[in-house]
Coordinates of C-alpha atoms in Angstrom, one line a residue:
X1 CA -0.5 -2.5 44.1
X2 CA 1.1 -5.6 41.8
X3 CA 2.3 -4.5 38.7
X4 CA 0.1 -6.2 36.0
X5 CA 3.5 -6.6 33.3
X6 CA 6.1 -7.6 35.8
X7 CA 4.5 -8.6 39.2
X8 CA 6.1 -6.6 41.1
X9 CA 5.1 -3.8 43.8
X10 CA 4.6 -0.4 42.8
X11 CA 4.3 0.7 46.0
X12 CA 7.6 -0.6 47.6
X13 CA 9.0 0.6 44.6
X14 CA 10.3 -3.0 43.2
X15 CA 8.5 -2.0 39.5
X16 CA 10.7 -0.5 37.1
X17 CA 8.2 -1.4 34.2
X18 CA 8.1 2.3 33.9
X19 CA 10.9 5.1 34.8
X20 CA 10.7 7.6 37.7
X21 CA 12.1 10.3 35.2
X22 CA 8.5 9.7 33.4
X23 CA 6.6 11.5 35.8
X24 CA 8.7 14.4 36.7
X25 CA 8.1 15.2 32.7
X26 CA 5.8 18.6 32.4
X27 CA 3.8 17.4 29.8
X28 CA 3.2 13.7 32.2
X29 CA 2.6 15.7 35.3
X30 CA -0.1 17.8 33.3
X31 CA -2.2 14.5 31.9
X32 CA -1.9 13.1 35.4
X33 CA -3.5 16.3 37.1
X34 CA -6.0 15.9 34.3
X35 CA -6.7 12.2 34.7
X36 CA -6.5 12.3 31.1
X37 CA -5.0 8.2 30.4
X38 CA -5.6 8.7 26.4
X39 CA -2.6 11.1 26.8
X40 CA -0.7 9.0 29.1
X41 CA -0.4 6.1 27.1
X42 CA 0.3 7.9 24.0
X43 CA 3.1 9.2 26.3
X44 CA 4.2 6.2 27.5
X45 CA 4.7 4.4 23.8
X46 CA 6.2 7.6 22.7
X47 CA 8.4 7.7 25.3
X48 CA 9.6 4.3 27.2
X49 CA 10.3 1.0 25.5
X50 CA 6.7 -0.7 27.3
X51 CA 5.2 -2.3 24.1
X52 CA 0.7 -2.0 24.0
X53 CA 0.5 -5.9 25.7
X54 CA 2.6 -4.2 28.5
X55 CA 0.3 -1.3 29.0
X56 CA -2.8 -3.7 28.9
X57 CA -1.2 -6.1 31.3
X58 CA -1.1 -2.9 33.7
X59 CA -4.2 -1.1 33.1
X60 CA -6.5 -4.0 32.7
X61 CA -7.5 -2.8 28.9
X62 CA -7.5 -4.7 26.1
X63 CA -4.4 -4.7 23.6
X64 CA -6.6 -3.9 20.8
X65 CA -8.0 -0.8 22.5
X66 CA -4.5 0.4 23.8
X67 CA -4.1 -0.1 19.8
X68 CA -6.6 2.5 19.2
X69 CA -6.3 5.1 22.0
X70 CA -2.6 4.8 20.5
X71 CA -3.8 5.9 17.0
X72 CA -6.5 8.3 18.2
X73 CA -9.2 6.3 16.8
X74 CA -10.5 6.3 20.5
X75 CA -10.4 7.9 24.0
X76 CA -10.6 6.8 27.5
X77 CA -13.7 8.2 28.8
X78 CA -15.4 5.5 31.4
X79 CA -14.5 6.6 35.1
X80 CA -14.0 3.3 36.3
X81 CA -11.7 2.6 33.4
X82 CA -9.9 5.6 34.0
X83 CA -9.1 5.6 37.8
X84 CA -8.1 1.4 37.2
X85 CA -5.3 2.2 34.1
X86 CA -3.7 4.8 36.7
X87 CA -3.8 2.5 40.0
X88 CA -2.3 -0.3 37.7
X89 CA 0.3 2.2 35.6
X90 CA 1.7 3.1 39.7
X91 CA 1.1 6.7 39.1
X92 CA 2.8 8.3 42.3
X93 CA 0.5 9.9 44.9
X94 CA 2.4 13.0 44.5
X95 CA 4.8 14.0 41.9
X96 CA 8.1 14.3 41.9
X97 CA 8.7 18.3 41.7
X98 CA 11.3 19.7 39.2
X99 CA 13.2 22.6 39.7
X100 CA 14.2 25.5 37.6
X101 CA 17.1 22.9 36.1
X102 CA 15.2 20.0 36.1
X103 CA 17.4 18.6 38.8
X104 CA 14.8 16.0 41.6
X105 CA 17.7 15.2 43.4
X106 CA 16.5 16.1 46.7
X107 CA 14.1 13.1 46.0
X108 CA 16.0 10.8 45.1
X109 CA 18.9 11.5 47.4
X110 CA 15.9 10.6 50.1
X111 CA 15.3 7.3 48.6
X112 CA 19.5 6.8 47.5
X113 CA 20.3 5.3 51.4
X114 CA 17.5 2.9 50.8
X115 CA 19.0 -0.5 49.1
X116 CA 16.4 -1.6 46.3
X117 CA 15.5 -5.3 46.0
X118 CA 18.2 -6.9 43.7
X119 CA 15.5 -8.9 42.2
X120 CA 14.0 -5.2 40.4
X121 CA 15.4 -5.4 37.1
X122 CA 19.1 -6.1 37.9
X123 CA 19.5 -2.4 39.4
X124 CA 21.8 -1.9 42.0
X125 CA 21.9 0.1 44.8
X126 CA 23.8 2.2 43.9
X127 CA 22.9 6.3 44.3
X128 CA 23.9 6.1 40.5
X129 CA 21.3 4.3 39.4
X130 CA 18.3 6.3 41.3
X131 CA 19.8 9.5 40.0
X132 CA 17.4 10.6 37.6
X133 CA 19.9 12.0 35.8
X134 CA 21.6 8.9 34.9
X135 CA 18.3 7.7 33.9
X136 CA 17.3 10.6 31.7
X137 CA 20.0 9.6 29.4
X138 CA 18.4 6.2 28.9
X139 CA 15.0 7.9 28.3
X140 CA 16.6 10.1 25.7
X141 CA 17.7 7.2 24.0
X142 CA 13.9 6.0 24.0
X143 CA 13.2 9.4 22.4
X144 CA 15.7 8.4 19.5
X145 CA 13.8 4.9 19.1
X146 CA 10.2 5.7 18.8
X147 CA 7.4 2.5 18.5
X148 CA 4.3 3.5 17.8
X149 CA 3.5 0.5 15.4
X150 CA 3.0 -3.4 16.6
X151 CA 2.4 -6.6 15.0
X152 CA -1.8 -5.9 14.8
X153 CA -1.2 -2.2 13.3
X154 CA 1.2 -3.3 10.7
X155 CA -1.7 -6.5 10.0
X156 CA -4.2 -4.1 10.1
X157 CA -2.8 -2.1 7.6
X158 CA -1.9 -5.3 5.2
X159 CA -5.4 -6.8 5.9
X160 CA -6.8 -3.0 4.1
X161 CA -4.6 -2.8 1.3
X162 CA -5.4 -6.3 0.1
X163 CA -9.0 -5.2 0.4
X164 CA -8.2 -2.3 -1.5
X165 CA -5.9 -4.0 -3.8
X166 CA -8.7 -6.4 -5.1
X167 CA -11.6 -3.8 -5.3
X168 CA -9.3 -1.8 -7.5
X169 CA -9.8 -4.4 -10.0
X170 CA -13.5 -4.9 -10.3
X171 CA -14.6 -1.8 -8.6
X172 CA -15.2 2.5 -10.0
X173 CA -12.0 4.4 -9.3
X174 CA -14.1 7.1 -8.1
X175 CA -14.8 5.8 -4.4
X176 CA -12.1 3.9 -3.7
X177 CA -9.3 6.9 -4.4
X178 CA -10.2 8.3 -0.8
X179 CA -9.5 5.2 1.1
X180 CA -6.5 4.7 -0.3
X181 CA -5.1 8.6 0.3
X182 CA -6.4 7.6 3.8
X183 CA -4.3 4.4 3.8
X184 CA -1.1 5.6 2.5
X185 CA -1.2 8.9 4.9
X186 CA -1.5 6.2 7.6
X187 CA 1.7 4.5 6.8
X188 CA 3.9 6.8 6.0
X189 CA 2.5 8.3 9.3
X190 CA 3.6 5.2 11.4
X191 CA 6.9 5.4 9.7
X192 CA 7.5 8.9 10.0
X193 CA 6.9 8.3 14.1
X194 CA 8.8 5.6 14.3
X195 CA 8.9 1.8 14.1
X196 CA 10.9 -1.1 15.3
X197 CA 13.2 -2.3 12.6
X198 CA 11.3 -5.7 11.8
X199 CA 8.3 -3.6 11.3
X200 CA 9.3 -0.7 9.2
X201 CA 9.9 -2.6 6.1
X202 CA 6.2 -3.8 6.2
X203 CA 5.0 -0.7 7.0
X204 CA 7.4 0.8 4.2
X205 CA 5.8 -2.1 1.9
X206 CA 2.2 -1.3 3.0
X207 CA 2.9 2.8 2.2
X208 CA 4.6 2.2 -1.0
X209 CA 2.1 -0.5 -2.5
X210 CA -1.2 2.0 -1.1
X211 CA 1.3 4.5 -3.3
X212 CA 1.6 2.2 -6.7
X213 CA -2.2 2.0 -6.5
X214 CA -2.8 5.8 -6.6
X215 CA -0.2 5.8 -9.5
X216 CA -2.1 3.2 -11.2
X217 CA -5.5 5.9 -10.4
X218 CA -3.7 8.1 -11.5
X219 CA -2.8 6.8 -14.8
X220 CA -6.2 5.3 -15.3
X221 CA -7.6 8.8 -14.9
X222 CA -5.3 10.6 -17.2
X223 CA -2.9 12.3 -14.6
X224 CA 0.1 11.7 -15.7
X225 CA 1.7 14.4 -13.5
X226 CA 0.4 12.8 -10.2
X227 CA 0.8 9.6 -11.3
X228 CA 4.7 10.2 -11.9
X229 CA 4.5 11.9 -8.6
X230 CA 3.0 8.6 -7.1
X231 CA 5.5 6.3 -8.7
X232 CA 8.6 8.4 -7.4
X233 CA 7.3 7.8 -3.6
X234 CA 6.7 3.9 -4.2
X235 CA 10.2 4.1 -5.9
X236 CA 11.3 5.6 -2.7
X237 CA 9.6 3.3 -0.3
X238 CA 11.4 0.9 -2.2
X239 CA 15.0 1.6 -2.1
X240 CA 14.7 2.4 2.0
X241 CA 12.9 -1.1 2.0
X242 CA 16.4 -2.3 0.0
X243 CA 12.9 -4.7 -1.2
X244 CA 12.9 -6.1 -4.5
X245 CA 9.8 -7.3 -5.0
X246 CA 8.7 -3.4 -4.3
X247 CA 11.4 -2.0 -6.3
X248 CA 10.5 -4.7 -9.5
X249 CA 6.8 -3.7 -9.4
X250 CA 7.5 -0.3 -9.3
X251 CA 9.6 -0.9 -12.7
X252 CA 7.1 -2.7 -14.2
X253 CA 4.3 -0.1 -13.1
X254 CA 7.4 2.6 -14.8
X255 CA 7.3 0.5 -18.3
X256 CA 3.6 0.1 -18.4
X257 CA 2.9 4.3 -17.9
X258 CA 5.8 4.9 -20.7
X259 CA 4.1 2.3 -23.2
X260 CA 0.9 3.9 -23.1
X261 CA 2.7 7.9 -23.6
X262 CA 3.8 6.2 -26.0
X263 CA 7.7 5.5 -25.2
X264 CA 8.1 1.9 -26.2
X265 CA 11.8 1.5 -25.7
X266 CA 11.5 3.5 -22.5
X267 CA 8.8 0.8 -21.5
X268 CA 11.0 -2.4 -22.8
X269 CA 14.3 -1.1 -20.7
X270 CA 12.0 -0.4 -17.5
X271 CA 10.4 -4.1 -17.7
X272 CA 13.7 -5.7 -18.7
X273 CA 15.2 -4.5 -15.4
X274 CA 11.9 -5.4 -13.7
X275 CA 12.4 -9.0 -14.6
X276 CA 15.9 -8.9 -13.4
X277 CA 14.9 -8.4 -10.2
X278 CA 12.2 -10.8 -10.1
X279 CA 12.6 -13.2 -12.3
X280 CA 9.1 -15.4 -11.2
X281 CA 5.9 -15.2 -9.6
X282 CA 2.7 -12.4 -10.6
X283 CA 5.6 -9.8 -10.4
X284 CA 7.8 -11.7 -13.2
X285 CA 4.7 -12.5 -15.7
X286 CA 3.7 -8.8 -15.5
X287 CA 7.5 -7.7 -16.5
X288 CA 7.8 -10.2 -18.9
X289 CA 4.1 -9.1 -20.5
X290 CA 4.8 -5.5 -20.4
X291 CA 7.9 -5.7 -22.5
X292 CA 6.8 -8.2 -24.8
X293 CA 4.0 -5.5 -26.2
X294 CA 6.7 -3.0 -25.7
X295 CA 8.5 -4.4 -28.1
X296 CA 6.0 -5.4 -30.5
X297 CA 5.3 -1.8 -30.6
X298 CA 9.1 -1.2 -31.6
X299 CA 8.4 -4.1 -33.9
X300 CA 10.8 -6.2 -33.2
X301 CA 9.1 -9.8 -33.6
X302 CA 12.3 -11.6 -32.0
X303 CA 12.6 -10.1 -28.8
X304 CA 8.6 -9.6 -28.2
X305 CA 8.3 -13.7 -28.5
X306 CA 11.0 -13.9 -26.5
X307 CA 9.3 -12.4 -23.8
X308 CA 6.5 -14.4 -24.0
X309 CA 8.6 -17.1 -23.3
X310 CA 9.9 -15.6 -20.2
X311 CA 6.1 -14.5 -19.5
X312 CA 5.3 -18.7 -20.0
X313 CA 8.3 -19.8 -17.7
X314 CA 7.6 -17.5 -14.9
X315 CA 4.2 -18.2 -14.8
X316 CA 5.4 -22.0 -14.4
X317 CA 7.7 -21.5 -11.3
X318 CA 5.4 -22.2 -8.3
X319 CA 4.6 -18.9 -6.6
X320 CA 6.7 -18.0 -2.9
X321 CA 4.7 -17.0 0.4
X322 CA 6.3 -12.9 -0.5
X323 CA 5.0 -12.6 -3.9
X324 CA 3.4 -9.9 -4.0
X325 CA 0.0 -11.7 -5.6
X326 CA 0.2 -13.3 -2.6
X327 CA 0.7 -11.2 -0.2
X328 CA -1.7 -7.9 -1.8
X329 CA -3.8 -10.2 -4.4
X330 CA -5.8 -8.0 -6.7
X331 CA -4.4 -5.7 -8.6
X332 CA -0.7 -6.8 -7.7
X333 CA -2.1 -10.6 -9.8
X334 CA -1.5 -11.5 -13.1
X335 CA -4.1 -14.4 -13.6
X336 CA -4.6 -16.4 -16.8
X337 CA -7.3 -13.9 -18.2
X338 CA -4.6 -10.9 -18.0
X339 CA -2.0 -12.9 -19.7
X340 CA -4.6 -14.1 -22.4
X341 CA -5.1 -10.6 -22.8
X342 CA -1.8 -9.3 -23.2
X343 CA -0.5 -11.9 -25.7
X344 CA -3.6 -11.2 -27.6
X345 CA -2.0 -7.3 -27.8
X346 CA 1.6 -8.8 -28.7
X347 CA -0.1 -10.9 -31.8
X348 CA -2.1 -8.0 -32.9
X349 CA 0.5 -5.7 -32.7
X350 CA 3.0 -8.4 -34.9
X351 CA 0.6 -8.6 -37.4
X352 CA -0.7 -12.3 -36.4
X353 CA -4.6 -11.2 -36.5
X354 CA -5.8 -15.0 -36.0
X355 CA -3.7 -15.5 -33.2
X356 CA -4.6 -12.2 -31.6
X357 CA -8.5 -12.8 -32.3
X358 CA -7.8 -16.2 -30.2
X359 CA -5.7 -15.0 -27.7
X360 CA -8.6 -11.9 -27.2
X361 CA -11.3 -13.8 -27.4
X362 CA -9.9 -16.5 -24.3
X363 CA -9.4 -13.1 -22.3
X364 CA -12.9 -12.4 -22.6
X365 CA -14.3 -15.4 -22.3
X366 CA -12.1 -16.2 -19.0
X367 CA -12.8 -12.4 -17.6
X368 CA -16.9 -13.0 -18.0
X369 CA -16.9 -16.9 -16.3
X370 CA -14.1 -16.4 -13.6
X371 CA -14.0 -14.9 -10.2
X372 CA -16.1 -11.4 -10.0
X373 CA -13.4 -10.1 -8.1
X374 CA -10.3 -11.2 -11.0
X375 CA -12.9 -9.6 -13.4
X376 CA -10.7 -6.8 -14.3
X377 CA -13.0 -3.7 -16.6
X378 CA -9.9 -1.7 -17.7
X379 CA -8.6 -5.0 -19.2
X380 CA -11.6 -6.6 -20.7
X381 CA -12.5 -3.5 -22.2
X382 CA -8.9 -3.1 -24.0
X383 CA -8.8 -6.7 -24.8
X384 CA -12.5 -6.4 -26.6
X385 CA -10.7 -3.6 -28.6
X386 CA -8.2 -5.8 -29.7
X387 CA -10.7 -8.7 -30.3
X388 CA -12.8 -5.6 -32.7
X389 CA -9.6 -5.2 -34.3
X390 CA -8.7 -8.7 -35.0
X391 CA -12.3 -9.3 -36.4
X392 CA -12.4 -5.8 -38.8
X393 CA -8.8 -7.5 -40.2
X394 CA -10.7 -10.6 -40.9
X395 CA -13.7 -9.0 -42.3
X396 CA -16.1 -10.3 -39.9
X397 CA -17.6 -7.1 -39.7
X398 CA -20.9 -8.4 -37.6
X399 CA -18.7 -10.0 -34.8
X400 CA -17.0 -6.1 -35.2
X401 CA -20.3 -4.6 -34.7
X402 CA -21.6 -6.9 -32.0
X403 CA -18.0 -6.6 -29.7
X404 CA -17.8 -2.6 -30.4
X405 CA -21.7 -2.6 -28.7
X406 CA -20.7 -4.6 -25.8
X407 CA -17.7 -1.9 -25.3
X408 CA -19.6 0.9 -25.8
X409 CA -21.9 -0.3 -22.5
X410 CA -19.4 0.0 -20.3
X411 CA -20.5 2.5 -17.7
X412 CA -18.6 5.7 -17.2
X413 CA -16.8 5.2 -14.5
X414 CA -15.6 2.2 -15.8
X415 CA -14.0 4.0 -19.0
X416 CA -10.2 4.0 -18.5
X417 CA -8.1 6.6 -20.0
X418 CA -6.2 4.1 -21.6
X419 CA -9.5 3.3 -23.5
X420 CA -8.6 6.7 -25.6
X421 CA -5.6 5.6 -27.8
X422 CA -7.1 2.4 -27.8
X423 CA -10.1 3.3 -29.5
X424 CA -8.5 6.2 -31.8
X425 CA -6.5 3.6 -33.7
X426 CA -9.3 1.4 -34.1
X427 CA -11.0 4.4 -35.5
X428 CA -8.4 4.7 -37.8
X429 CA -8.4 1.4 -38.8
X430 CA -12.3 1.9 -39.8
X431 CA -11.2 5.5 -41.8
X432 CA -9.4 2.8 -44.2
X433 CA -10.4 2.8 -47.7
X434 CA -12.2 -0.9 -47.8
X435 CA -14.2 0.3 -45.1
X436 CA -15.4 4.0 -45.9
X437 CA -18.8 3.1 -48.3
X438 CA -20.0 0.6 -45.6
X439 CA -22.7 2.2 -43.6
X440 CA -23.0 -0.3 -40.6
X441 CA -18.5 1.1 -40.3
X442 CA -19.4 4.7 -40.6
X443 CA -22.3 4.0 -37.7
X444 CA -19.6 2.2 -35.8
X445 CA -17.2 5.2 -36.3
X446 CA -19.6 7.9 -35.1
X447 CA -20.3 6.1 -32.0
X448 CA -16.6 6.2 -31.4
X449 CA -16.3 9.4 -31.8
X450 CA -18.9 10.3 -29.3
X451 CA -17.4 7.7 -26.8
X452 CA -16.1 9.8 -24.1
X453 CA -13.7 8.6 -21.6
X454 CA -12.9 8.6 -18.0
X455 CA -10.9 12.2 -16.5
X456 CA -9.8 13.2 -13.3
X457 CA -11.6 16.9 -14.3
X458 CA -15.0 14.3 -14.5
X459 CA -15.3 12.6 -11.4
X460 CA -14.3 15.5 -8.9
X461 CA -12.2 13.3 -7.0
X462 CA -8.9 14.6 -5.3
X463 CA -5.5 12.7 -6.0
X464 CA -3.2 14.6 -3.6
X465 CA 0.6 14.2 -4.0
X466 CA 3.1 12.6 -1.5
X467 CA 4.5 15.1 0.8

């Protein structure tokens, strides 16, 4: 029988795709009694250096399903199948027997006086080399450099976060929070097994971005515990990655949960060092947004514009293939309608209401005519806040009224937390003295009061922690 990966003979014993100490293991001899291939191949990746295109080559499966008997996602069931993958794996006729110690050298001593073809790998013929001792120590070493990830895992993995990462945006927390526990457990399963060094770092990437969007769930659902919890994993994910793309998101997702406790300076240091580390592309603008309303909060008018010019200038620096817009899209973007948005925040917060009113009313208007899937609802429903505000500082009190209705339709699912201190300072702002004998603004103020908001204690959903 050829050897489907190198071409050689099993049966004359020139293949060394797959080492004799392999099948004198208990656990090997047990799946080969059973016929069960599922657990052989899992075997095999677990413990030999063959990559899932070698074990197709020699069982006659496809890569893609050695992918998912790998995973579990499937067995090997079919007969025919079955008795095909063990012909072309070379499974001995009869095994090897181990003694009490382990020790098959009464074997191999058999086979020792036989020279093996020089062309089988470079081994020699010398008894060293057939000793099965000799080669255990090699096979230990494949114990200590696990691969149970390839190229179409890791893609598969990237191709579901970016799917993920864009329905976060436009799509109810609610059902996407399961798939992306799923997605995460996943990752940080492959990298807990073991992964070839150019793949870990995706894999590290893929586990620590699924982990910044439970954060962000978190956050949006008013757990601030889990969503701290969820930050310090991506945080971690980041520093083992030594990425800083990863590590500057995960800053900028740090100052974005301190602005909203509200910790302002916390917020401005956090997207300061964010920028630092990034200083262009979606990662860059979101920095340089974050701690411009950071410090519009704190008041200080200098440094908030300043930020807006970094904000402007990253945003002008032609985006790389490893930006993470790029590479996740969705919520990892920070397109034209966010940014409208955000310096609409900055204004109001300076005390430049016509500016803000502009700004907040382009953030709208780009949200409602762009892309479905850029049409952020957490955003557009704080920016129509702002625009409310802008308009009560004005006096247009009708364009109030009209952009407070359109807010209060949002449906529940779609009501972020963030929504809450939001609305209880434009609540305030309609408790104010010029506004108290008007009855259209006491209307408006009751149906804030009734607004209720999204919580985690509401939808029922689980966020469970990183382990």
């Amino acid at each position: 029988m050829i050897c489907g990966n190198c071409g050689h003979d099993h049966t004359k014993r020139k293949c060394g795709c797959i080492p004799d100490v392999f099948w004198q293991q208990a656990d090997v001899r047990e799946a080969v009694a059973r016929s069960d291939v599922t657990r052989i191949v899992r075997l095999l990746r677990a413990r030999t250096d063959l990559t899932q295109e070698a074990i197709a080559n020699m069982t006659g499966l496809s890569q893609g399903m050695v992918s998912q008997v790998e995973s579990g996602k499937r067995s090997l069931r079919n007969q025919t199948k079955k008795s095909r993958a063990l012909e072309g794996l070379g499974v001995p006729q009869v095994l090897p027997q181990e003694s009490a110690c382990g020790d098959t050298r009464t074997d191999v001593d058999q086979r020792s006086s036989v020279p093996m073809d020089p062309t089988s790998h470079g081994m020699s013929s010398h008894p060293c080399f057939s000793d099965p001792t000799s080669s255990a120590g090699s096979l230990g070493l494949l114990h200590c450099l696990p691969d149970t990830a390839d190229d179409l895992v890791v893609g598969m993995l990237t191709d579901e976060l970016r799917q993920l990462a864009s329905a976060y945006v436009h799509h109810p927390l609610p059902p996407l929070v399961p798939r992306l526990v799923a997605l995460r457990n996943r990752a940080f399963g492959y990298c807990r097994s073991g992964a070839r060094p150019r793949l870990l770092q995706r894999l590290l990437l893929a586990a620590g971005a699924s982990t910044l969007l439970l954060a962000h769930a978190a956050q949006n659902l008013g757990d601030r515990y889990a969503a701290s919890a969820h930050l310090a994993a991506a945080r971690r994910c980041a520093e083992y990655a030594e990425h800083d793309q990863l590590r500057s998101w995960v800053l900028g997702s740090a100052a974005l949960f301190a602005e909203w406790l509200p910790a302002p300076d916390t917020a401005a240091q956090h997207a300061s060092h964010s920028y630092t580390l990034m200083s262009s592309g979606h990662t860059a603008i979101r920095a340089a947004a974050v701690e411009a309303r950071a410090f519009a909060r704190l008041g200080d008018r200098t440094r908030a514009l300043q930020a807006l010019d970094r904000l402007q200038h990253a945003d002008a620096i032609e985006r790389t293939h490893d930006d993470f817009g790029i590479t996740f899209g969705g919520l990892f973007t920070f397109p034209q309608a966010k940014q409208e948005f955000y310096r609409g925040s900055v204004h109001l917060l300076l005390g430049d209401t016509a500016t803000a009113r502009h700004h907040a009313a382009a953030a709208l208007k780009a949200y409602r005519s762009g892309p479905a899937q850029e049409r952020s609802y957490g955003d557009e429903a704080l920016a129509c806040v702002d625009l409310v505000t802008a308009l009560l500082r004005l006096g247009d009190l009708e364009g109030a009224e009209r952009g407070l209705s359109a807010l209060l339709q949002l449906p529940k699912e779609k009501r972020i937390q963030q929504l809450f201190p939001a609305l209880a300072a434009l609540s305030q702002l309609l408790s104010q003295p010029q506004f108290r004998r008007n009855a259209h603004v006491r209307e408006m103020r009751e149906r804030i009061r009734c607004y209720r908001v999204l919580d985690v204690s509401m939808t029922g959903i689980a966020l469970p922690l990183p382990q």
